[in-house]
Amino acid sequence: MPRTRAPKDDRPQKVAKNSKQHKKQNSGMQLMQVKPKTYAQGEIIQAFYENHLLLHGPAGTGKTFIPMYLALREILEEGARSPYRKIVVIRSVVATRDMGHLPGTKEEKMAPYETPYREISNELCMRGDAYDLLKQKGIIEFECTGYLRGTTIKDAIIIVDEAQNCSEHELDTIITRVGENSKIVLCGDYNQSDLRGKEKEGFKFVIGVLQTLSKFESVQFAHADIVRSEFVKSYIIARDEARAKQ
């Protein structure tokens, strides 16, 4: 159903946005100002402050980038005014679900999967060591689904990335970890799932359940929302058209 409300890209009543760079209250770094490039990105910015979220659609649409920006801005710029104290990024490691048996510490096993969030954080903060500094300060945490049992995530913005690669059991585990004063944002694209068979259908099932909840909102992205590059946009359109003809 088409949405009629206009997307908002800021909260001027809480934070003055008079320049392209804003001093962070907690870290001494600068945070880049981000404006929505598409209507769907604007929808994220408005819905983020109202509900838990599902962001669904093709690659290159900003499904991860925009929530990371909003989460950093909320925690670092709002400071004591924000109910949130940290960002918890969670993803399933499909290729190594048995990673507990692999050599190395937990941090060493998960390090390769942190690359996208390191790049986003460093870009947004305009310095190459931003992600590592934010981790040291406890502002960002990265977790894989295999390490979540028995935990409660409080006072946090929880970003579940590549959610289409989580099984029903993994998604259930993540969602039931959400504690007081926490917000969950699921980012994914069913068409990019690395799962197979019934396991792949778990994403659709859990999303169907979430969409019955009053405090949960979906933002759907389309080909027109791809902003990574014109090449990626043209490729995804051509790929999906070819698949439709099969």
CSV table of C-alpha atoms in Angstrom, one decimal:
chain,number,residue,atom,x,y,z
A,1,MET,CA,0.0,0.0,0.0
A,2,PRO,CA,1.5,3.4,-0.9
A,3,ARG,CA,2.6,5.6,2.0
A,4,THR,CA,1.4,9.1,2.1
A,5,ARG,CA,3.5,10.7,4.8
A,6,ALA,CA,6.6,12.7,3.9
A,7,PRO,CA,9.9,11.3,5.1
A,8,LYS,CA,11.8,13.2,7.8
A,9,ASP,CA,15.5,13.3,7.8
A,10,ASP,CA,16.2,14.9,11.1
A,11,ARG,CA,14.9,15.8,14.6
A,12,PRO,CA,15.6,19.6,14.8
A,13,GLN,CA,13.9,19.8,18.2
A,14,LYS,CA,16.7,17.7,19.7
A,15,VAL,CA,19.8,18.3,17.6
A,16,ALA,CA,20.8,21.5,15.7
A,17,LYS,CA,22.0,20.6,12.2
A,18,ASN,CA,23.5,23.8,11.0
A,19,SER,CA,26.6,22.3,9.4
A,20,LYS,CA,27.7,19.2,7.5
A,21,GLN,CA,29.7,18.0,10.5
A,22,HIS,CA,28.5,17.7,14.1
A,23,LYS,CA,30.6,17.3,17.2
A,24,LYS,CA,30.1,14.0,19.0
A,25,GLN,CA,29.5,14.4,22.7
A,26,ASN,CA,31.2,11.1,23.7
A,27,SER,CA,34.2,10.5,21.4
A,28,GLY,CA,35.7,13.7,20.1
A,29,MET,CA,35.2,12.6,16.5
A,30,GLN,CA,33.2,14.2,13.8
A,31,LEU,CA,30.1,12.5,12.4
A,32,MET,CA,29.2,13.0,8.7
A,33,GLN,CA,25.7,14.3,8.0
A,34,VAL,CA,23.7,11.9,5.9
A,35,LYS,CA,20.6,12.9,3.9
A,36,PRO,CA,18.3,10.4,2.3
A,37,LYS,CA,19.0,9.7,-1.3
A,38,THR,CA,15.7,7.9,-2.0
A,39,TYR,CA,12.2,8.0,-0.6
A,40,ALA,CA,12.7,4.6,1.0
A,41,GLN,CA,15.8,5.9,2.9
A,42,GLY,CA,13.7,8.8,4.1
A,43,GLU,CA,11.1,6.2,5.4
A,44,ILE,CA,13.8,4.6,7.5
A,45,ILE,CA,14.8,7.9,9.1
A,46,GLN,CA,11.2,8.6,10.1
A,47,ALA,CA,10.2,5.1,11.2
A,48,PHE,CA,13.4,4.5,13.1
A,49,TYR,CA,12.2,6.8,15.9
A,50,GLU,CA,8.8,5.2,16.1
A,51,ASN,CA,9.1,1.4,15.8
A,52,HIS,CA,11.1,-1.7,15.4
A,53,LEU,CA,12.0,-2.2,11.8
A,54,LEU,CA,12.4,-4.6,8.9
A,55,LEU,CA,14.3,-3.2,5.9
A,56,HIS,CA,13.9,-5.5,2.9
A,57,GLY,CA,15.1,-5.1,-0.7
A,58,PRO,CA,18.0,-5.5,-3.1
A,59,ALA,CA,21.7,-4.9,-2.5
A,60,GLY,CA,23.1,-1.3,-2.6
A,61,THR,CA,20.0,0.5,-1.2
A,62,GLY,CA,21.5,1.6,2.1
A,63,LYS,CA,19.6,-0.9,4.2
A,64,THR,CA,22.7,-1.2,6.6
A,65,PHE,CA,24.3,2.2,6.1
A,66,ILE,CA,21.3,4.3,7.1
A,67,PRO,CA,20.6,2.4,10.3
A,68,MET,CA,24.2,2.5,11.3
A,69,TYR,CA,24.3,6.3,10.8
A,70,LEU,CA,21.1,6.8,12.8
A,71,ALA,CA,22.3,4.5,15.6
A,72,LEU,CA,25.7,6.4,15.8
A,73,ARG,CA,24.0,9.7,15.8
A,74,GLU,CA,21.4,8.7,18.4
A,75,ILE,CA,24.0,7.4,20.9
A,76,LEU,CA,26.9,9.7,20.3
A,77,GLU,CA,25.1,13.0,19.7
A,78,GLU,CA,22.1,12.6,21.9
A,79,GLY,CA,24.2,11.4,24.8
A,80,ALA,CA,22.3,11.3,28.1
A,81,ARG,CA,19.1,12.3,26.3
A,82,SER,CA,19.1,8.9,24.5
A,83,PRO,CA,17.7,5.7,26.0
A,84,TYR,CA,20.3,3.8,24.1
A,85,ARG,CA,23.9,3.2,25.3
A,86,LYS,CA,25.3,1.0,22.5
A,87,ILE,CA,24.9,-0.5,19.1
A,88,VAL,CA,24.9,-4.3,18.8
A,89,VAL,CA,25.4,-5.6,15.3
A,90,ILE,CA,24.3,-9.3,14.8
A,91,ARG,CA,24.6,-11.5,11.8
A,92,SER,CA,24.6,-15.2,11.0
A,93,VAL,CA,27.8,-16.8,9.7
A,94,VAL,CA,26.2,-19.2,7.3
A,95,ALA,CA,29.4,-20.7,5.9
A,96,THR,CA,30.8,-21.5,9.4
A,97,ARG,CA,27.8,-22.2,11.6
A,98,ASP,CA,30.1,-24.6,13.4
A,99,MET,CA,32.6,-21.8,14.0
A,100,GLY,CA,32.9,-22.8,17.6
A,101,HIS,CA,35.0,-25.7,16.5
A,102,LEU,CA,37.4,-23.5,14.4
A,103,PRO,CA,40.8,-22.5,15.8
A,104,GLY,CA,41.2,-19.0,17.3
A,105,THR,CA,39.4,-16.9,19.9
A,106,LYS,CA,35.8,-15.7,19.4
A,107,GLU,CA,37.0,-12.3,18.3
A,108,GLU,CA,39.4,-13.9,15.7
A,109,LYS,CA,36.7,-16.1,14.3
A,110,MET,CA,34.3,-13.2,13.9
A,111,ALA,CA,36.7,-10.5,12.7
A,112,PRO,CA,36.3,-11.2,8.9
A,113,TYR,CA,32.5,-10.6,9.2
A,114,GLU,CA,33.0,-7.2,10.8
A,115,THR,CA,34.5,-5.6,7.7
A,116,PRO,CA,31.2,-4.0,6.3
A,117,TYR,CA,30.5,-2.3,9.7
A,118,ARG,CA,34.1,-1.2,10.1
A,119,GLU,CA,34.0,0.4,6.6
A,120,ILE,CA,30.6,2.1,7.3
A,121,SER,CA,31.7,3.4,10.8
A,122,ASN,CA,35.0,4.7,9.4
A,123,GLU,CA,33.3,6.5,6.6
A,124,LEU,CA,30.7,8.0,8.8
A,125,CYS,CA,33.2,9.2,11.3
A,126,MET,CA,35.7,10.2,8.6
A,127,ARG,CA,38.7,8.4,10.2
A,128,GLY,CA,40.2,5.0,9.7
A,129,ASP,CA,40.2,3.9,13.3
A,130,ALA,CA,36.7,4.9,14.2
A,131,TYR,CA,35.2,1.4,14.4
A,132,ASP,CA,38.0,0.1,16.6
A,133,LEU,CA,37.7,3.1,18.9
A,134,LEU,CA,34.0,2.7,19.2
A,135,LYS,CA,34.4,-1.0,20.1
A,136,GLN,CA,37.0,-0.1,22.7
A,137,LYS,CA,34.6,2.3,24.3
A,138,GLY,CA,31.8,-0.3,24.3
A,139,ILE,CA,29.7,1.8,21.9
A,140,ILE,CA,29.6,-0.9,19.2
A,141,GLU,CA,29.5,-4.6,19.8
A,142,PHE,CA,29.5,-7.3,17.1
A,143,GLU,CA,28.0,-10.7,17.7
A,144,CYS,CA,27.2,-13.9,15.8
A,145,THR,CA,24.0,-15.8,16.5
A,146,GLY,CA,25.9,-18.7,18.0
A,147,TYR,CA,26.9,-16.7,21.0
A,148,LEU,CA,23.5,-15.1,22.0
A,149,ARG,CA,21.8,-17.8,24.1
A,150,GLY,CA,21.1,-16.8,27.7
A,151,THR,CA,21.8,-13.1,27.0
A,152,THR,CA,19.6,-10.0,27.4
A,153,ILE,CA,20.4,-7.0,25.3
A,154,LYS,CA,19.3,-3.8,27.1
A,155,ASP,CA,19.5,-0.1,26.3
A,156,ALA,CA,20.7,-0.9,22.8
A,157,ILE,CA,20.0,-0.4,19.1
A,158,ILE,CA,20.2,-3.9,17.6
A,159,ILE,CA,21.0,-4.2,13.9
A,160,VAL,CA,20.5,-7.6,12.5
A,161,ASP,CA,22.3,-7.6,9.1
A,162,GLU,CA,21.9,-10.2,6.4
A,163,ALA,CA,18.8,-11.4,8.2
A,164,GLN,CA,17.8,-13.5,5.2
A,165,ASN,CA,20.7,-15.8,6.2
A,166,CYS,CA,19.3,-16.5,9.6
A,167,SER,CA,17.3,-19.6,10.1
A,168,GLU,CA,13.9,-19.4,12.0
A,169,HIS,CA,15.7,-20.7,15.1
A,170,GLU,CA,18.4,-18.0,14.9
A,171,LEU,CA,15.9,-15.2,14.3
A,172,ASP,CA,13.8,-16.4,17.2
A,173,THR,CA,16.9,-16.5,19.4
A,174,ILE,CA,17.8,-12.9,18.4
A,175,ILE,CA,14.4,-11.4,18.8
A,176,THR,CA,13.9,-13.0,22.2
A,177,ARG,CA,17.1,-11.4,23.4
A,178,VAL,CA,15.6,-7.9,23.1
A,179,GLY,CA,15.5,-6.3,26.5
A,180,GLU,CA,14.2,-3.1,28.0
A,181,ASN,CA,14.9,0.1,26.1
A,182,SER,CA,16.2,-1.7,23.1
A,183,LYS,CA,15.2,-1.3,19.4
A,184,ILE,CA,15.7,-4.0,16.8
A,185,VAL,CA,16.3,-3.3,13.0
A,186,LEU,CA,16.4,-6.3,10.7
A,187,CYS,CA,18.0,-5.8,7.3
A,188,GLY,CA,17.8,-8.4,4.6
A,189,ASP,CA,16.7,-9.5,1.1
A,190,TYR,CA,15.1,-12.9,0.7
A,191,ASN,CA,16.5,-13.1,-2.9
A,192,GLN,CA,20.1,-13.0,-1.5
A,193,SER,CA,19.7,-15.8,1.0
A,194,ASP,CA,22.4,-18.4,1.2
A,195,LEU,CA,20.1,-20.9,2.9
A,196,ARG,CA,18.3,-23.7,1.1
A,197,GLY,CA,15.0,-25.5,1.4
A,198,LYS,CA,12.8,-25.2,4.5
A,199,GLU,CA,15.6,-23.3,6.3
A,200,LYS,CA,15.3,-20.4,3.9
A,201,GLU,CA,11.5,-20.1,4.6
A,202,GLY,CA,12.2,-19.3,8.2
A,203,PHE,CA,12.9,-15.7,7.4
A,204,LYS,CA,9.5,-15.3,5.7
A,205,PHE,CA,7.8,-17.0,8.6
A,206,VAL,CA,9.3,-14.8,11.4
A,207,ILE,CA,8.8,-11.6,9.4
A,208,GLY,CA,5.2,-12.6,8.9
A,209,VAL,CA,4.8,-12.9,12.7
A,210,LEU,CA,6.6,-9.6,13.3
A,211,GLN,CA,4.3,-7.8,10.9
A,212,THR,CA,1.3,-8.6,13.1
A,213,LEU,CA,2.8,-6.5,15.9
A,214,SER,CA,1.8,-2.9,16.3
A,215,LYS,CA,5.3,-1.6,17.1
A,216,PHE,CA,6.9,-3.2,14.0
A,217,GLU,CA,7.2,-1.5,10.6
A,218,SER,CA,8.5,-2.6,7.3
A,219,VAL,CA,10.3,-0.5,4.7
A,220,GLN,CA,10.4,-2.1,1.2
A,221,PHE,CA,13.2,-1.1,-1.2
A,222,ALA,CA,12.9,-1.4,-5.0
A,223,HIS,CA,15.3,-1.2,-8.0
A,224,ALA,CA,14.8,2.6,-8.0
A,225,ASP,CA,16.4,2.7,-4.5
A,226,ILE,CA,19.7,1.2,-5.5
A,227,VAL,CA,22.4,3.9,-4.9
A,228,ARG,CA,25.6,1.9,-4.7
A,229,SER,CA,26.5,2.6,-8.4
A,230,GLU,CA,24.7,2.8,-11.7
A,231,PHE,CA,26.5,-0.4,-12.8
A,232,VAL,CA,25.2,-2.4,-9.8
A,233,LYS,CA,21.7,-1.0,-10.4
A,234,SER,CA,21.7,-2.0,-14.1
A,235,TYR,CA,23.1,-5.4,-13.2
A,236,ILE,CA,20.4,-6.2,-10.6
A,237,ILE,CA,17.6,-5.0,-12.9
A,238,ALA,CA,18.9,-7.2,-15.8
A,239,ARG,CA,19.5,-10.2,-13.4
A,240,ASP,CA,16.0,-10.0,-12.0
A,241,GLU,CA,14.5,-9.6,-15.5
A,242,ALA,CA,16.4,-12.7,-16.6
A,243,ARG,CA,15.2,-14.7,-13.6
A,244,ALA,CA,11.6,-13.7,-14.3
A,245,LYS,CA,11.9,-15.2,-17.8
A,246,GLN,CA,13.2,-18.6,-16.6
